[in-house]
mmCIF file of C-alpha atoms and ligand atoms in Angstrom:
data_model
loop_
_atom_site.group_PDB
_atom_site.id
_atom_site.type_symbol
_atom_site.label_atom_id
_atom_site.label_comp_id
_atom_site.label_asym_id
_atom_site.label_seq_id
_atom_site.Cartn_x
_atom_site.Cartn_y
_atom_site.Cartn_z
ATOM 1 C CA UNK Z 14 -4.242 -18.383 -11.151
ATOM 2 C CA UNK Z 15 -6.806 -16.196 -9.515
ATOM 3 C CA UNK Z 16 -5.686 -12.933 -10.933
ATOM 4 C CA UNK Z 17 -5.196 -14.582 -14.856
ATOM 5 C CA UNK Z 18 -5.005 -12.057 -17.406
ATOM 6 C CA UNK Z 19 -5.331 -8.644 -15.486
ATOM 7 C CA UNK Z 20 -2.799 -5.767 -15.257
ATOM 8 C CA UNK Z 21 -1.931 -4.332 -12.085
ATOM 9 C CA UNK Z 22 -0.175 -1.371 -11.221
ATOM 10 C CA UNK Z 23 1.806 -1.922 -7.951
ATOM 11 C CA UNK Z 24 3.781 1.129 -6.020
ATOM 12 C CA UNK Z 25 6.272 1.231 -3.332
ATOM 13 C CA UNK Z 26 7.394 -2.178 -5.379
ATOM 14 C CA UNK Z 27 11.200 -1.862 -4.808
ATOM 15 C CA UNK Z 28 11.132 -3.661 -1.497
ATOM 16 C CA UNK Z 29 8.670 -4.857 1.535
ATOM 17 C CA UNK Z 30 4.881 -5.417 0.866
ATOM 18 C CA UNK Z 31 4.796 -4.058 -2.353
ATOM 19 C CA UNK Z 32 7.675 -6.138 -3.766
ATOM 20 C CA UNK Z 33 6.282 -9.283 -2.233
ATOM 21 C CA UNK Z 34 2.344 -8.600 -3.674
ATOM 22 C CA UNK Z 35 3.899 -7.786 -6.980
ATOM 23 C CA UNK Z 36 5.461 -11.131 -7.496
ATOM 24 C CA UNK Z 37 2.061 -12.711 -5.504
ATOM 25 C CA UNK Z 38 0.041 -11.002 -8.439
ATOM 26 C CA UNK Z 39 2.488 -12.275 -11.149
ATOM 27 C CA UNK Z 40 2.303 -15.643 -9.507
ATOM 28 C CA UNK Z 41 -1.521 -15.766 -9.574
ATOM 29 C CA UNK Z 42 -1.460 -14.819 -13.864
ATOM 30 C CA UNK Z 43 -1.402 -10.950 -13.499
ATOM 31 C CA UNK Z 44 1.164 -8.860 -15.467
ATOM 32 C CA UNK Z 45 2.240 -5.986 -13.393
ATOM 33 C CA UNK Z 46 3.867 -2.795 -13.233
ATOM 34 C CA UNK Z 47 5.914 -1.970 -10.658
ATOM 35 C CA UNK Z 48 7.003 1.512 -9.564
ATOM 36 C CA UNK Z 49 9.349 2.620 -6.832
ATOM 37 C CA UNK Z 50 11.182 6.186 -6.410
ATOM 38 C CA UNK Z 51 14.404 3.725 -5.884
ATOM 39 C CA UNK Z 52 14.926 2.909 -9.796
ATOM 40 C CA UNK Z 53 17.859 0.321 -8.565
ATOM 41 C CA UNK Z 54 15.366 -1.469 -6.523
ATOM 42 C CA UNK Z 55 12.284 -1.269 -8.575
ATOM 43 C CA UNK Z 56 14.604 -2.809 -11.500
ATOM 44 C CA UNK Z 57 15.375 -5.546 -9.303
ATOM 45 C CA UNK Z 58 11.957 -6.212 -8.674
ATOM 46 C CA UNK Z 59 11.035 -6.352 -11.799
ATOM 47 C CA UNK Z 60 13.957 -8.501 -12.502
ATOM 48 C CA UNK Z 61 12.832 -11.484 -9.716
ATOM 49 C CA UNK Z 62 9.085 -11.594 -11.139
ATOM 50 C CA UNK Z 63 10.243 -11.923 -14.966
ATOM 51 C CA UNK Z 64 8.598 -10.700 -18.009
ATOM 52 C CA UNK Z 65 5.232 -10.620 -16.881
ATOM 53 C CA UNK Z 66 6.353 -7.724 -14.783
ATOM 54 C CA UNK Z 67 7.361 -4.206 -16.401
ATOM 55 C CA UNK Z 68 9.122 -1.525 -14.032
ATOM 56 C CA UNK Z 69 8.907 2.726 -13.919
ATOM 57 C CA UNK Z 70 10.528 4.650 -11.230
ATOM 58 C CA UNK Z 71 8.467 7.526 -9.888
ATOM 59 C CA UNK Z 72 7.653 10.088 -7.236
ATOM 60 C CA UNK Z 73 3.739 9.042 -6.568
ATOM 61 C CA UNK Z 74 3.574 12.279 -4.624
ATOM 62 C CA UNK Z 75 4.366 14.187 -7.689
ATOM 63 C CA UNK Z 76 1.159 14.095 -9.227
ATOM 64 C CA UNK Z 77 2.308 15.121 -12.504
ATOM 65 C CA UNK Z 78 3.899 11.345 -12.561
ATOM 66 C CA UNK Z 79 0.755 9.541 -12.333
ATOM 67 C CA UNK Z 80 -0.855 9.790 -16.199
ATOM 68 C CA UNK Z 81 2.996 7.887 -17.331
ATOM 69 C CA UNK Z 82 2.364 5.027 -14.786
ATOM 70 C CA UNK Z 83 -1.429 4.531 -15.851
ATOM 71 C CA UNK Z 84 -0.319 4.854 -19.496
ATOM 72 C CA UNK Z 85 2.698 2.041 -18.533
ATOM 73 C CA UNK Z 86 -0.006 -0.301 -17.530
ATOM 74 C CA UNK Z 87 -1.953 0.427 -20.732
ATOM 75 C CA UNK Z 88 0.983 0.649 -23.319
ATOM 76 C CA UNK Z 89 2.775 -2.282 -21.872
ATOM 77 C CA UNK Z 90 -0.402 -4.620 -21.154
ATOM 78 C CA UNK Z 91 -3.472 -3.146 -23.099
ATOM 79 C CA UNK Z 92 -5.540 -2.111 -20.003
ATOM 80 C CA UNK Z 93 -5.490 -0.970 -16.094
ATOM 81 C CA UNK Z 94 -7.498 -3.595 -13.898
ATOM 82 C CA UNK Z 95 -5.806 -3.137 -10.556
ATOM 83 C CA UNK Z 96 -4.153 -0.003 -8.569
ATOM 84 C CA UNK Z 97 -2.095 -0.764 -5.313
ATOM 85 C CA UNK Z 98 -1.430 2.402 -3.257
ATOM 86 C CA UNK Z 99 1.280 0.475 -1.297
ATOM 87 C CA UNK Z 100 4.193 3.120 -0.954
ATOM 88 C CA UNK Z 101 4.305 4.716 2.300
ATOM 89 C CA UNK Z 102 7.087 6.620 4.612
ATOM 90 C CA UNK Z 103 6.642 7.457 8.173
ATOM 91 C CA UNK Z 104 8.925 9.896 10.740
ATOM 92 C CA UNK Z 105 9.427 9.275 14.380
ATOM 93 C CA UNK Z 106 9.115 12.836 15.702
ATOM 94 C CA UNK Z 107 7.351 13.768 18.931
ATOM 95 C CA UNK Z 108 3.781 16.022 18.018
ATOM 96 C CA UNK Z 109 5.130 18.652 20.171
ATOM 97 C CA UNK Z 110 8.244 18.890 17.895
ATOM 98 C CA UNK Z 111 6.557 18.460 14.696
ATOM 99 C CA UNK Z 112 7.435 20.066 11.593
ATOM 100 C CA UNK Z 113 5.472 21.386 8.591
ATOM 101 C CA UNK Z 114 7.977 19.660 5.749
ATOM 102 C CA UNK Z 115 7.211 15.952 7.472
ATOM 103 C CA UNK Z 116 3.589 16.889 7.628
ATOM 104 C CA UNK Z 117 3.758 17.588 3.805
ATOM 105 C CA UNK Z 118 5.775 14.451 2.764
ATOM 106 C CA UNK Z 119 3.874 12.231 4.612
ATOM 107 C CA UNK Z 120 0.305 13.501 3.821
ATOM 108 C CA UNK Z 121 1.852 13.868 0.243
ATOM 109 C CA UNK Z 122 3.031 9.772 -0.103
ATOM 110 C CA UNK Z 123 0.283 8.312 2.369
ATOM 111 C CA UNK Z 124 -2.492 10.164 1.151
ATOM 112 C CA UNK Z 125 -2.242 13.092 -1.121
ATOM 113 C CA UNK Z 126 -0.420 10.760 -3.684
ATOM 114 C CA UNK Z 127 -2.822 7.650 -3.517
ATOM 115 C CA UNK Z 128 -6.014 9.939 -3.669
ATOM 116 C CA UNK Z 129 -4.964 11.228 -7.088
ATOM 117 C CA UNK Z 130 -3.368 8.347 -8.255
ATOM 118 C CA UNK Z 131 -6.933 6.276 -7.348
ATOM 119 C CA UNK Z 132 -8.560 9.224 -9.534
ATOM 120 C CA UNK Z 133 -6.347 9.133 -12.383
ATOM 121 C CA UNK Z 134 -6.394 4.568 -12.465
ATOM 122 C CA UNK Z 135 -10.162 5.344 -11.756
ATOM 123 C CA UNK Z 136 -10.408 7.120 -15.154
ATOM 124 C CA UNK Z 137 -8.711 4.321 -16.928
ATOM 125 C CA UNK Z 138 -10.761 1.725 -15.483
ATOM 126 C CA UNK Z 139 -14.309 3.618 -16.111
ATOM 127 C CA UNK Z 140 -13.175 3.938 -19.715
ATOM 128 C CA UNK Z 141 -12.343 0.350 -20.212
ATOM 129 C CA UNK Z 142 -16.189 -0.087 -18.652
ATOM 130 C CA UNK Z 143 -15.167 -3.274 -17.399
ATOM 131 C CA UNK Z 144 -14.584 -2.333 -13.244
ATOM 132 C CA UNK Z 145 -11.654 -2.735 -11.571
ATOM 133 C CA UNK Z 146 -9.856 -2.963 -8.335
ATOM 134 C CA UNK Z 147 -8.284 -0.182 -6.151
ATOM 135 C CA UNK Z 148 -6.369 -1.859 -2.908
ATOM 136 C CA UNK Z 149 -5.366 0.527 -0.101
ATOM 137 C CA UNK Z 150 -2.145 0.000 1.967
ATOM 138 C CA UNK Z 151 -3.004 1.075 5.268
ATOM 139 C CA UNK Z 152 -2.412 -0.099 8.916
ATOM 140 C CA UNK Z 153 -3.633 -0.914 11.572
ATOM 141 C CA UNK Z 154 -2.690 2.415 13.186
ATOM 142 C CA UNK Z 155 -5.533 3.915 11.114
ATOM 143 C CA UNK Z 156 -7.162 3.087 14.262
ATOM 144 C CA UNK Z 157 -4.483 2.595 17.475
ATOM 145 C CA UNK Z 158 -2.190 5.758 17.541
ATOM 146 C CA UNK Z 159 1.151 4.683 17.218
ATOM 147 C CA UNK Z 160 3.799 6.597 19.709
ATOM 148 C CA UNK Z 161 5.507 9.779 18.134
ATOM 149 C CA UNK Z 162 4.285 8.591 14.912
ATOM 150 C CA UNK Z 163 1.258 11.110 14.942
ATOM 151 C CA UNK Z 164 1.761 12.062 11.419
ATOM 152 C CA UNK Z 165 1.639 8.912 9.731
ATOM 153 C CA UNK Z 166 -1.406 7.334 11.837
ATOM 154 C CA UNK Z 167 -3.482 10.495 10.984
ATOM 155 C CA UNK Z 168 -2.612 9.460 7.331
ATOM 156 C CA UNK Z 169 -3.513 5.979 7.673
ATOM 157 C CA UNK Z 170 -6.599 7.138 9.127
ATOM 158 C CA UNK Z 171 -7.381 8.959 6.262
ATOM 159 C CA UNK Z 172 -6.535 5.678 3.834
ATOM 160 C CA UNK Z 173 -9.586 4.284 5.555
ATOM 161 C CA UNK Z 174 -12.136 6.864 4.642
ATOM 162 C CA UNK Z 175 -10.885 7.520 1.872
ATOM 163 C CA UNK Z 176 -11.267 3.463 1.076
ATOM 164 C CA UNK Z 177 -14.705 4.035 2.219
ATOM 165 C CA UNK Z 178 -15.470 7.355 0.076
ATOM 166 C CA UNK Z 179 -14.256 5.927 -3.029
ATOM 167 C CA UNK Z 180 -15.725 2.553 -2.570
ATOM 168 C CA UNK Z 181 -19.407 4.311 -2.465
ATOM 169 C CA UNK Z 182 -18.320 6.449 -5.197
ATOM 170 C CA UNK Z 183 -17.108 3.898 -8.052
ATOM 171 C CA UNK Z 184 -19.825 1.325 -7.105
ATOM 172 C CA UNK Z 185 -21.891 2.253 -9.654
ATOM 173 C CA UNK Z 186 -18.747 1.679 -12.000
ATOM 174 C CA UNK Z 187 -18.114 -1.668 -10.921
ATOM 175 C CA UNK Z 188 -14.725 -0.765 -9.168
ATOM 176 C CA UNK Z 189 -14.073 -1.889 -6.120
ATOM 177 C CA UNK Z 190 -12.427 0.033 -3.612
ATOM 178 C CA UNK Z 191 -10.593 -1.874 -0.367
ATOM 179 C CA UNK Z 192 -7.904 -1.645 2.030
ATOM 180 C CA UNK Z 193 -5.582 -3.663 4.128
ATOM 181 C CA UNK Z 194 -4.258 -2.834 7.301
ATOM 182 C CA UNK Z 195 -0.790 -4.971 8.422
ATOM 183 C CA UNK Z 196 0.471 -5.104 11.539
ATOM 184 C CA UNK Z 197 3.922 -5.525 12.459
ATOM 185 C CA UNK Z 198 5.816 -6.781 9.146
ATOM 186 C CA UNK Z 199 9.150 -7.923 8.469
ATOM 187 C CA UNK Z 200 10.586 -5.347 6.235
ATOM 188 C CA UNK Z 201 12.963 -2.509 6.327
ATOM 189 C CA UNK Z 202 10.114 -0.125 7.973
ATOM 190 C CA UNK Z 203 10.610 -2.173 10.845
ATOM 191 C CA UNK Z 204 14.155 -2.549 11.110
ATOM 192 C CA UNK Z 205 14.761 -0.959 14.184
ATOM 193 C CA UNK Z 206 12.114 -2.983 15.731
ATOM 194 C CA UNK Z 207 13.234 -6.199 14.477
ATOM 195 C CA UNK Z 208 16.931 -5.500 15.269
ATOM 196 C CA UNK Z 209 16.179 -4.620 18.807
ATOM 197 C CA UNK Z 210 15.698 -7.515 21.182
ATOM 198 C CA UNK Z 211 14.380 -5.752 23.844
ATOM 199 C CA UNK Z 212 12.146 -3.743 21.549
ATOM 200 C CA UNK Z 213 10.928 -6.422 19.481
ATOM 201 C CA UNK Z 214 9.657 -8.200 22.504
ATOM 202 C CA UNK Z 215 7.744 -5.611 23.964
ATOM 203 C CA UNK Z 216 5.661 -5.848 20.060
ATOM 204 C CA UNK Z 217 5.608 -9.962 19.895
ATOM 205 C CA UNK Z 218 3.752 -9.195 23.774
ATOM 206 C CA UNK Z 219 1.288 -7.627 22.257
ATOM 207 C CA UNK Z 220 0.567 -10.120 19.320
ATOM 208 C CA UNK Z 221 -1.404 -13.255 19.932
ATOM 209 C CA UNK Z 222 -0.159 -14.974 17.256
ATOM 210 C CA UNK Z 223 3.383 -14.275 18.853
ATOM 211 C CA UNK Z 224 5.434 -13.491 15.536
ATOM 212 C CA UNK Z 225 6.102 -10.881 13.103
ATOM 213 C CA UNK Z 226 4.179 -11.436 9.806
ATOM 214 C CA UNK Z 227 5.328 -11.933 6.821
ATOM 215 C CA UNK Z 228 5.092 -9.027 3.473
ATOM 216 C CA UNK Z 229 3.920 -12.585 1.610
ATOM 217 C CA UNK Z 230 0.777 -12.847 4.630
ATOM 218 C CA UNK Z 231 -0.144 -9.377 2.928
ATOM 219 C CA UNK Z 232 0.196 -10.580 -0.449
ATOM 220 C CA UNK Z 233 -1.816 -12.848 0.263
ATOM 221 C CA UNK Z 234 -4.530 -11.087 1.460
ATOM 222 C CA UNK Z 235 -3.943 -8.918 -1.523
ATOM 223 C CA UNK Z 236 -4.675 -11.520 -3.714
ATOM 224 C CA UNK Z 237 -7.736 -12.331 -2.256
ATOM 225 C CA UNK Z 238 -8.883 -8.847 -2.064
ATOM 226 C CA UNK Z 239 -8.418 -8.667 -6.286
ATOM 227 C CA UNK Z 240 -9.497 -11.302 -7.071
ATOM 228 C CA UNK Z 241 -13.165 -12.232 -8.142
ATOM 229 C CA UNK Z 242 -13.695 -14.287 -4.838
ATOM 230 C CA UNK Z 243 -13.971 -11.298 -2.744
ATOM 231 C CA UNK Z 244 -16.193 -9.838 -5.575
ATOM 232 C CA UNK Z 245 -19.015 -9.051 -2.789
ATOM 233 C CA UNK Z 246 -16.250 -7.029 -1.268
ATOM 234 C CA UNK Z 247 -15.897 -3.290 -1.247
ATOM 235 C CA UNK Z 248 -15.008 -0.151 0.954
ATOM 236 C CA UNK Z 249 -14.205 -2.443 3.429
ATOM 237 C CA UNK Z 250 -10.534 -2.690 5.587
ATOM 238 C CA UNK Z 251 -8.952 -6.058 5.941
ATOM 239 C CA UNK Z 252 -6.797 -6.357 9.588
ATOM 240 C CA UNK Z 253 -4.081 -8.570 8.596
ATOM 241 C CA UNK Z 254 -2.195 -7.911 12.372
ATOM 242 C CA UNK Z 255 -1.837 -11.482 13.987
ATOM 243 C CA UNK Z 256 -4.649 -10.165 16.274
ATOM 244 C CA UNK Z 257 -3.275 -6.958 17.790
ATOM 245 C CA UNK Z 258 -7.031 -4.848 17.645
ATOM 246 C CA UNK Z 259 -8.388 -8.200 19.775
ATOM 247 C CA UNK Z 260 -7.458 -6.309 23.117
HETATM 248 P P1 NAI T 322 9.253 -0.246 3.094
HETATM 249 O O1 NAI T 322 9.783 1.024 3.680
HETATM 250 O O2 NAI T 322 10.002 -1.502 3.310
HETATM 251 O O3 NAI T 322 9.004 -0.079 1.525
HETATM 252 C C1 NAI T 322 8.304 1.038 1.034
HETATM 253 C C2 NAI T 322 8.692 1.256 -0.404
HETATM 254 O O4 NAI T 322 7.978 2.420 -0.851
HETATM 255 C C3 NAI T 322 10.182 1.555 -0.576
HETATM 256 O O5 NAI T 322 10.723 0.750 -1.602
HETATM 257 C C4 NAI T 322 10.214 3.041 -0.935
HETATM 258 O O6 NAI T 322 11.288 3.386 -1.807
HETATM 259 C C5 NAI T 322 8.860 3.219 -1.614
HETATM 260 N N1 NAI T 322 8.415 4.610 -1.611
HETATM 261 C C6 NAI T 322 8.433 5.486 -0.574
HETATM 262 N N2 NAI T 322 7.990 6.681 -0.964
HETATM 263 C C7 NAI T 322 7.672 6.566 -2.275
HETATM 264 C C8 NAI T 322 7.166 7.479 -3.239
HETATM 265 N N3 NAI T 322 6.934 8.763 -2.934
HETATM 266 N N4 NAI T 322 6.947 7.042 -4.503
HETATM 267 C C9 NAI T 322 7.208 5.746 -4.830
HETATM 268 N N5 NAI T 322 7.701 4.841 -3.962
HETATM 269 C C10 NAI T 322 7.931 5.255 -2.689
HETATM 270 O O7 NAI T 322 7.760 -0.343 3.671
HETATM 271 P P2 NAI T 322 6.801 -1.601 3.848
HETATM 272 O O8 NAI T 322 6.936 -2.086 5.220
HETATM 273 O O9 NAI T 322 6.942 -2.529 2.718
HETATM 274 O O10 NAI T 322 5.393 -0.852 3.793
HETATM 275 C C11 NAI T 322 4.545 -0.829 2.657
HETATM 276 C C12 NAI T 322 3.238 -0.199 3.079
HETATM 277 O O11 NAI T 322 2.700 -0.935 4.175
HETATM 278 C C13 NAI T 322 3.359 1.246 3.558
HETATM 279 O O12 NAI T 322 2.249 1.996 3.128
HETATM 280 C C14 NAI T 322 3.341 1.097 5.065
HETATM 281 O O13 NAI T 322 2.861 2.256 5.717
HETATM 282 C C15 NAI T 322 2.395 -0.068 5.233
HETATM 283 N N6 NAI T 322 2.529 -0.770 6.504
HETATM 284 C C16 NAI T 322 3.671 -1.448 6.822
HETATM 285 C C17 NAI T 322 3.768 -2.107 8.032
HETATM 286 C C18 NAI T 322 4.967 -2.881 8.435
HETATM 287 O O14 NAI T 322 4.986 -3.388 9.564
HETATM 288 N N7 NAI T 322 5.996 -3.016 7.607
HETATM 289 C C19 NAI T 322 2.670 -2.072 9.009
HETATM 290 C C20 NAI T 322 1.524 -1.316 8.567
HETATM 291 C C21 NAI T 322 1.477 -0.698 7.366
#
């Protein structure tokens, strides 16, 4: 029970990573809430964990939602100990036929919403005055440009720094600020991938662990990352890739 008696907020939780480090965290004594912009997923999830897990369906790139999912955690569970900015979208568009409106989503749920949503769980947690925990999503094309996927590596590449800013910045609060970076994981991001045979050998080539991980191998790591054995641990990223950035 590593995470006993803290209160996590988790996004992105209707499916994927976040579903699968919501029900980690409710595994490991956390009570959670979960928050999706899919309200019929985000119910489910809720649903699988049980009661230690409350839902709320939101936008986080509307910023005006974030003050009703901090005051969730606190209403619901008496406090805000742990943000996950998990909730991410990407487009497959070449750069020479990008467009403005994919720009703005993306920057708006990769980066734009986690920024503000780390500022307003930031607030929370420097009022409590007892630290906290703000965990990243990012991947590990925050450093290897991903094909036609120009967009969403330039906002993973901002989750790092921005991992790095904050962590410098809320040190002196006791929050810690870190990320993880997943390589190729089974979930519906990857579908295309996984459903392709031809496809989804050219990516197990390139992994020396020669499978696809698992949304519970990030939990895991998750976990870890909130939990008061990685207490020495801030502003850094965690590769969690099966060994990908080796070569
Ligand atoms: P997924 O597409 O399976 O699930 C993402 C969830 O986020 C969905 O339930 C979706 O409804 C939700 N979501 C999207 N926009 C939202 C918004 N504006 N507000 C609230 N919820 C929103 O994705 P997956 O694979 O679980 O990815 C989770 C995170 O991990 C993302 O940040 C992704 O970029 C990152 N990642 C995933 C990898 C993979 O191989 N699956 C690899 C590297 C990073």
């Amino acid at each position: 029970m590593k995470l006993q008696g803290k209160v996590a907020l988790v996004t992105g939780a209707g499916r994927g990573i976040g579903r699968a480090i919501a029900q980690a965290f409710v595994d490991n004594g956390a009570s959670v809430v979960a928050n999706d912009r899919d309200s019929i997923a985000v119910e489910k999830t809720a649903a699988l964990c049980g009661a230690g897990c409350k839902f709320v369906p939101a936008d986080i790139s509307i910023l005006e939602n974030h003050e009703l999912l901090v005051k969730k955690a606190v209403d619901e569970f008496g406090a805000l100990d742990i943000l996950v900015n998990n909730a991410g979208i990407q487009f497959h568009e070449k750069f020479l036929d990008a467009r403005e409106c994919n720009w703005d989503l993306t920057v708006g749920v990769n980066l734009k919403g986690p920024f503000f949503l780390a500022q307003c769980s930031a607030r929370q947690m420097v009022q409590q005055k007892s630290g906290g925990i703000i965990l990243n999503i990012a991947s590990i094309h925050d450093s290897v440009a991903l094909l036609d996927r120009s967009i969403y590596s330039i906002t993973k590449g901002g989750v790092k720094m921005m991992t790095r800013s904050l962590a410098f910045e809320l040190a002196e609060y006791g929050i810690r600020v870190n990320a993880i970076s997943p390589g190729a994981i089974s979930t519906d991001m990857n579908r295309q991938v996984l459903t392709n045979q031809q496809r989804l050998h050219r990516v197990l080539e390139k992994i020396p662990l020669k499978r696809i991980g698992s949304p519970e191998e990030i939990a895991g790591a998750a976990v870890f990352l909130a939990s008061p054995e990685a207490s020495y641990v801030t502003g850094a990223t965690l590769y969690v890739d099966g060994g990908i950035l080796t070569h």
